[in-house]
């Protein structure tokens, strides 16, 4: 009984100060979910190719208006010029008082402007000039389908060093997965390499099984029959839904602060903001 109580306490602690993700088109969904989201929650706003600057800035402003902390994504390869980046950063500062951002290379195979990747964007020195104080970067516990492991580690360390040299606080947000084992191995490796930045482990919010697997294939996430069974759903029931109960519970049980450092959760809201926020609220209260 004492062990179960300790496990529940660890799970509740892990569910504190979680973050969420939304697109520029999800403002109505955020408004619907707002009552279920704790004030001050960090909400990431994606930078998709089918959205424009006013939509992205408007979404960040809505996050701030509703009492949350906007964390806009900045996609390096989707930026056509330095002027476009500065226009975006200026609008975010003016309309949403943004101090946090998440930088990614982005999907285009070839950059649309001067920034080849997120390291080049960080190296521009413009983030801090427009009031950004904390910068999220990507982590890949299961690797990247197009980048080898050695390169991923090299670039991650370079980005952390570049941010710290500019007095910016790095935070690492990982790709989502269905298996705790590679997450724990990657965290231990990260700390052995001397990185003490806080990490937010990517977790899919509750969603349809078919939808989860579609996103897994898109992002190169392992989804073999054995792994998805451990996660809590079956490939034979693609019409069902699944939540991260088992994943979060096992992660809470096995995390060790000495080996894994500061860890929180970042929810990818494939099944919607409200469904994810309500799952977190119920899980924390269980």
Coordinates of C-alpha atoms in Angstrom, one line a residue:
X1 CA 0.0 0.0 0.0
X2 CA 2.9 2.4 0.8
X3 CA 4.5 1.6 -2.5
X4 CA 1.3 2.4 -4.4
X5 CA 0.9 5.7 -2.5
X6 CA 4.4 6.6 -3.4
X7 CA 3.8 5.8 -7.0
X8 CA 0.6 7.9 -7.1
X9 CA 2.5 10.8 -5.5
X10 CA 5.2 10.5 -8.2
X11 CA 2.6 10.5 -10.9
X12 CA 0.8 13.5 -9.5
X13 CA 4.1 15.4 -9.3
X14 CA 4.9 14.5 -12.9
X15 CA 1.5 15.8 -14.0
X16 CA 2.2 19.2 -12.4
X17 CA 3.2 22.1 -14.7
X18 CA 2.5 20.2 -17.9
X19 CA 2.5 21.9 -21.2
X20 CA 0.1 21.6 -24.2
X21 CA 0.4 22.1 -27.9
X22 CA -2.1 23.7 -30.3
X23 CA -2.1 25.0 -33.9
X24 CA -3.0 28.5 -35.0
X25 CA -6.4 27.3 -35.9
X26 CA -7.2 25.9 -32.5
X27 CA -8.2 29.1 -30.7
X28 CA -11.8 28.0 -30.4
X29 CA -10.7 24.7 -29.0
X30 CA -8.5 26.5 -26.4
X31 CA -11.4 28.7 -25.4
X32 CA -13.6 25.6 -24.9
X33 CA -10.8 23.9 -22.9
X34 CA -9.7 26.9 -20.8
X35 CA -11.7 26.0 -17.7
X36 CA -10.0 22.6 -17.5
X37 CA -6.4 24.1 -17.9
X38 CA -4.6 25.4 -14.8
X39 CA -3.8 29.2 -15.1
X40 CA -0.2 29.8 -16.2
X41 CA 0.0 26.5 -18.2
X42 CA 2.5 26.8 -21.1
X43 CA 0.8 26.4 -24.5
X44 CA 2.9 25.8 -27.5
X45 CA 1.6 27.3 -30.8
X46 CA 2.8 25.4 -33.9
X47 CA 4.2 27.0 -37.1
X48 CA 2.5 25.2 -39.9
X49 CA 2.8 25.9 -43.6
X50 CA -0.9 26.5 -44.1
X51 CA -1.0 29.3 -41.5
X52 CA 0.1 32.9 -41.8
X53 CA 1.7 35.4 -39.5
X54 CA -1.5 37.0 -38.3
X55 CA -3.0 33.6 -37.4
X56 CA 0.1 32.5 -35.5
X57 CA 0.3 35.8 -33.6
X58 CA -3.4 35.8 -32.9
X59 CA -3.2 32.3 -31.5
X60 CA -0.3 33.4 -29.2
X61 CA -2.3 36.5 -28.1
X62 CA -5.3 34.3 -27.3
X63 CA -3.2 32.0 -25.1
X64 CA -2.0 35.1 -23.2
X65 CA -5.6 36.5 -23.0
X66 CA -6.9 33.3 -21.5
X67 CA -4.3 33.3 -18.7
X68 CA -1.7 30.9 -20.1
X69 CA 1.9 31.3 -21.2
X70 CA 2.3 31.4 -25.0
X71 CA 5.2 29.4 -26.5
X72 CA 5.2 30.1 -30.2
X73 CA 7.1 27.8 -32.5
X74 CA 9.5 29.3 -35.0
X75 CA 10.2 27.2 -38.1
X76 CA 13.7 28.2 -39.4
X77 CA 13.3 26.8 -42.9
X78 CA 9.9 28.3 -43.4
X79 CA 11.2 31.9 -42.9
X80 CA 11.8 33.7 -46.2
X81 CA 14.1 36.4 -44.8
X82 CA 15.5 38.0 -41.6
X83 CA 12.9 40.7 -42.0
X84 CA 10.2 38.1 -41.8
X85 CA 11.7 36.7 -38.6
X86 CA 11.9 40.1 -37.1
X87 CA 8.4 41.0 -38.0
X88 CA 7.2 37.8 -36.4
X89 CA 9.2 38.4 -33.2
X90 CA 8.1 42.0 -33.0
X91 CA 4.5 41.1 -33.4
X92 CA 4.7 38.4 -30.7
X93 CA 6.3 40.8 -28.3
X94 CA 3.8 43.6 -28.9
X95 CA 0.6 41.5 -29.0
X96 CA 1.3 38.5 -26.7
X97 CA 4.2 39.6 -24.5
X98 CA 6.1 36.5 -25.5
X99 CA 9.2 35.5 -23.6
X100 CA 9.3 31.9 -24.5
X101 CA 9.7 30.2 -27.9
X102 CA 10.3 26.8 -29.4
X103 CA 12.7 26.7 -32.4
X104 CA 12.7 23.9 -35.0
X105 CA 14.2 23.4 -38.4
X106 CA 10.8 22.7 -40.0
X107 CA 9.5 20.4 -42.7
X108 CA 10.8 21.9 -46.0
X109 CA 13.7 20.0 -47.4
X110 CA 15.3 23.2 -48.6
X111 CA 15.2 26.5 -46.6
X112 CA 12.9 29.2 -48.0
X113 CA 15.3 31.9 -46.7
X114 CA 18.6 32.4 -44.8
X115 CA 18.1 29.9 -42.0
X116 CA 19.2 26.3 -42.7
X117 CA 18.1 25.0 -39.3
X118 CA 17.2 26.0 -35.8
X119 CA 20.9 26.4 -34.8
X120 CA 21.3 29.0 -37.5
X121 CA 18.2 30.8 -36.2
X122 CA 19.6 30.7 -32.7
X123 CA 22.9 32.0 -34.0
X124 CA 21.2 35.1 -35.5
X125 CA 21.1 36.6 -32.0
X126 CA 17.6 38.0 -32.7
X127 CA 15.6 36.0 -30.1
X128 CA 17.0 37.8 -27.1
X129 CA 16.8 41.1 -28.8
X130 CA 13.0 40.8 -29.0
X131 CA 12.5 39.7 -25.4
X132 CA 12.8 35.9 -25.6
X133 CA 14.3 34.5 -22.4
X134 CA 13.6 30.8 -22.7
X135 CA 14.0 28.7 -25.8
X136 CA 12.8 25.2 -26.5
X137 CA 14.7 22.8 -28.7
X138 CA 13.9 19.3 -29.9
X139 CA 15.0 16.0 -28.4
X140 CA 14.6 12.6 -30.1
X141 CA 14.7 9.6 -27.7
X142 CA 13.9 7.2 -30.6
X143 CA 16.2 9.0 -33.1
X144 CA 15.2 10.8 -36.2
X145 CA 14.4 9.1 -39.5
X146 CA 16.7 11.4 -41.5
X147 CA 19.5 12.3 -39.0
X148 CA 21.9 9.8 -37.4
X149 CA 22.3 9.6 -33.7
X150 CA 25.8 11.1 -33.5
X151 CA 24.7 14.2 -35.5
X152 CA 21.6 14.6 -33.3
X153 CA 23.7 14.7 -30.1
X154 CA 26.3 17.1 -31.7
X155 CA 23.6 19.6 -32.7
X156 CA 21.7 19.4 -29.5
X157 CA 24.9 20.2 -27.5
X158 CA 25.7 23.0 -29.9
X159 CA 22.2 24.5 -29.5
X160 CA 22.4 24.4 -25.7
X161 CA 25.8 26.0 -25.7
X162 CA 24.7 28.7 -28.2
X163 CA 21.7 29.6 -26.1
X164 CA 23.6 29.7 -22.8
X165 CA 26.2 32.0 -24.5
X166 CA 23.4 34.4 -25.1
X167 CA 22.0 34.1 -21.5
X168 CA 19.0 32.2 -22.8
X169 CA 17.6 29.3 -20.9
X170 CA 17.3 26.1 -23.0
X171 CA 14.5 23.7 -22.5
X172 CA 14.3 20.4 -24.4
X173 CA 10.9 19.0 -25.7
X174 CA 11.0 15.5 -27.0
X175 CA 9.1 13.8 -29.8
X176 CA 6.3 11.7 -28.5
X177 CA 6.6 7.9 -28.2
X178 CA 4.8 4.8 -26.9
X179 CA 7.7 3.2 -25.1
X180 CA 9.3 4.4 -21.8
X181 CA 12.5 2.5 -22.2
X182 CA 14.2 4.6 -24.9
X183 CA 13.0 7.8 -23.1
X184 CA 14.8 6.8 -19.9
X185 CA 17.9 5.7 -21.7
X186 CA 18.0 8.9 -23.7
X187 CA 17.5 11.0 -20.5
X188 CA 20.4 9.2 -18.7
X189 CA 22.6 9.7 -21.8
X190 CA 21.7 13.4 -21.9
X191 CA 22.7 13.9 -18.3
X192 CA 25.9 12.0 -18.7
X193 CA 26.8 14.4 -21.5
X194 CA 26.6 17.3 -19.0
X195 CA 23.2 18.8 -20.1
X196 CA 21.2 19.9 -17.1
X197 CA 18.5 21.8 -19.0
X198 CA 14.9 20.9 -18.0
X199 CA 13.2 18.3 -20.3
X200 CA 9.6 18.0 -21.3
X201 CA 8.8 14.5 -22.4
X202 CA 6.4 14.4 -25.3
X203 CA 3.2 12.4 -24.6
X204 CA 0.2 12.0 -26.9
X205 CA -3.0 13.1 -25.3
X206 CA -6.0 10.7 -25.5
X207 CA -7.0 10.1 -29.1
X208 CA -8.2 7.6 -31.6
X209 CA -5.8 4.7 -32.2
X210 CA -5.8 5.2 -36.0
X211 CA -5.0 8.9 -35.6
X212 CA -2.2 8.1 -33.1
X213 CA -0.6 5.6 -35.4
X214 CA -0.9 8.0 -38.4
X215 CA 1.1 10.7 -36.4
X216 CA 3.6 8.0 -35.3
X217 CA 4.3 7.1 -38.9
X218 CA 4.6 10.7 -39.9
X219 CA 7.2 11.5 -37.2
X220 CA 9.1 8.2 -37.4
X221 CA 8.0 7.0 -34.0
X222 CA 8.3 3.3 -33.3
X223 CA 4.8 1.6 -33.2
X224 CA 5.4 -2.1 -33.4
X225 CA 2.7 -4.5 -32.0
X226 CA 4.7 -5.2 -28.9
X227 CA 5.3 -1.5 -28.1
X228 CA 1.7 -0.4 -28.7
X229 CA 0.5 -3.3 -26.5
X230 CA 2.7 -2.0 -23.7
X231 CA 1.2 1.4 -24.2
X232 CA -2.3 0.1 -23.8
X233 CA -4.0 -0.4 -27.2
X234 CA -4.2 -3.0 -29.8
X235 CA -3.4 -2.8 -33.5
X236 CA -6.5 -5.0 -34.0
X237 CA -8.8 -2.3 -32.8
X238 CA -8.0 0.7 -34.9
X239 CA -11.5 2.2 -34.2
X240 CA -10.8 2.4 -30.4
X241 CA -9.2 5.2 -28.4
X242 CA -6.2 5.3 -26.2
X243 CA -4.8 7.5 -23.5
X244 CA -1.3 7.8 -22.0
X245 CA -2.2 6.2 -18.6
X246 CA 0.3 3.3 -18.8
X247 CA 3.1 5.4 -20.2
X248 CA 2.8 8.2 -17.7
X249 CA 2.4 5.8 -14.8
X250 CA 5.5 3.8 -15.8
X251 CA 7.5 6.9 -16.4
X252 CA 6.6 8.3 -13.0
X253 CA 7.5 5.0 -11.4
X254 CA 10.9 4.7 -13.0
X255 CA 12.2 8.2 -13.2
X256 CA 15.2 8.9 -10.9
X257 CA 16.1 12.5 -10.3
X258 CA 19.8 11.6 -9.9
X259 CA 20.0 9.9 -13.3
X260 CA 17.3 11.7 -15.3
X261 CA 17.3 15.3 -14.0
X262 CA 14.4 17.7 -14.0
X263 CA 11.5 16.2 -16.1
X264 CA 8.0 17.4 -17.0
X265 CA 5.4 16.4 -19.6
X266 CA 4.4 18.0 -22.9
X267 CA 1.1 16.8 -24.4
X268 CA 0.6 16.6 -28.1
X269 CA -3.2 17.2 -28.3
X270 CA -4.0 14.9 -31.3
X271 CA -7.4 14.2 -29.8
X272 CA -8.2 17.9 -28.9
X273 CA -7.2 20.3 -26.2
X274 CA -10.2 19.8 -24.0
X275 CA -9.9 16.0 -24.0
X276 CA -6.2 16.2 -23.1
X277 CA -6.7 18.8 -20.3
X278 CA -9.5 16.8 -18.8
X279 CA -7.5 13.6 -18.9
X280 CA -4.6 15.3 -17.0
X281 CA -7.1 16.8 -14.5
X282 CA -8.7 13.4 -13.8
X283 CA -5.3 11.5 -13.7
X284 CA -3.9 14.0 -11.2
X285 CA -6.9 13.7 -9.0
X286 CA -7.0 9.9 -9.1

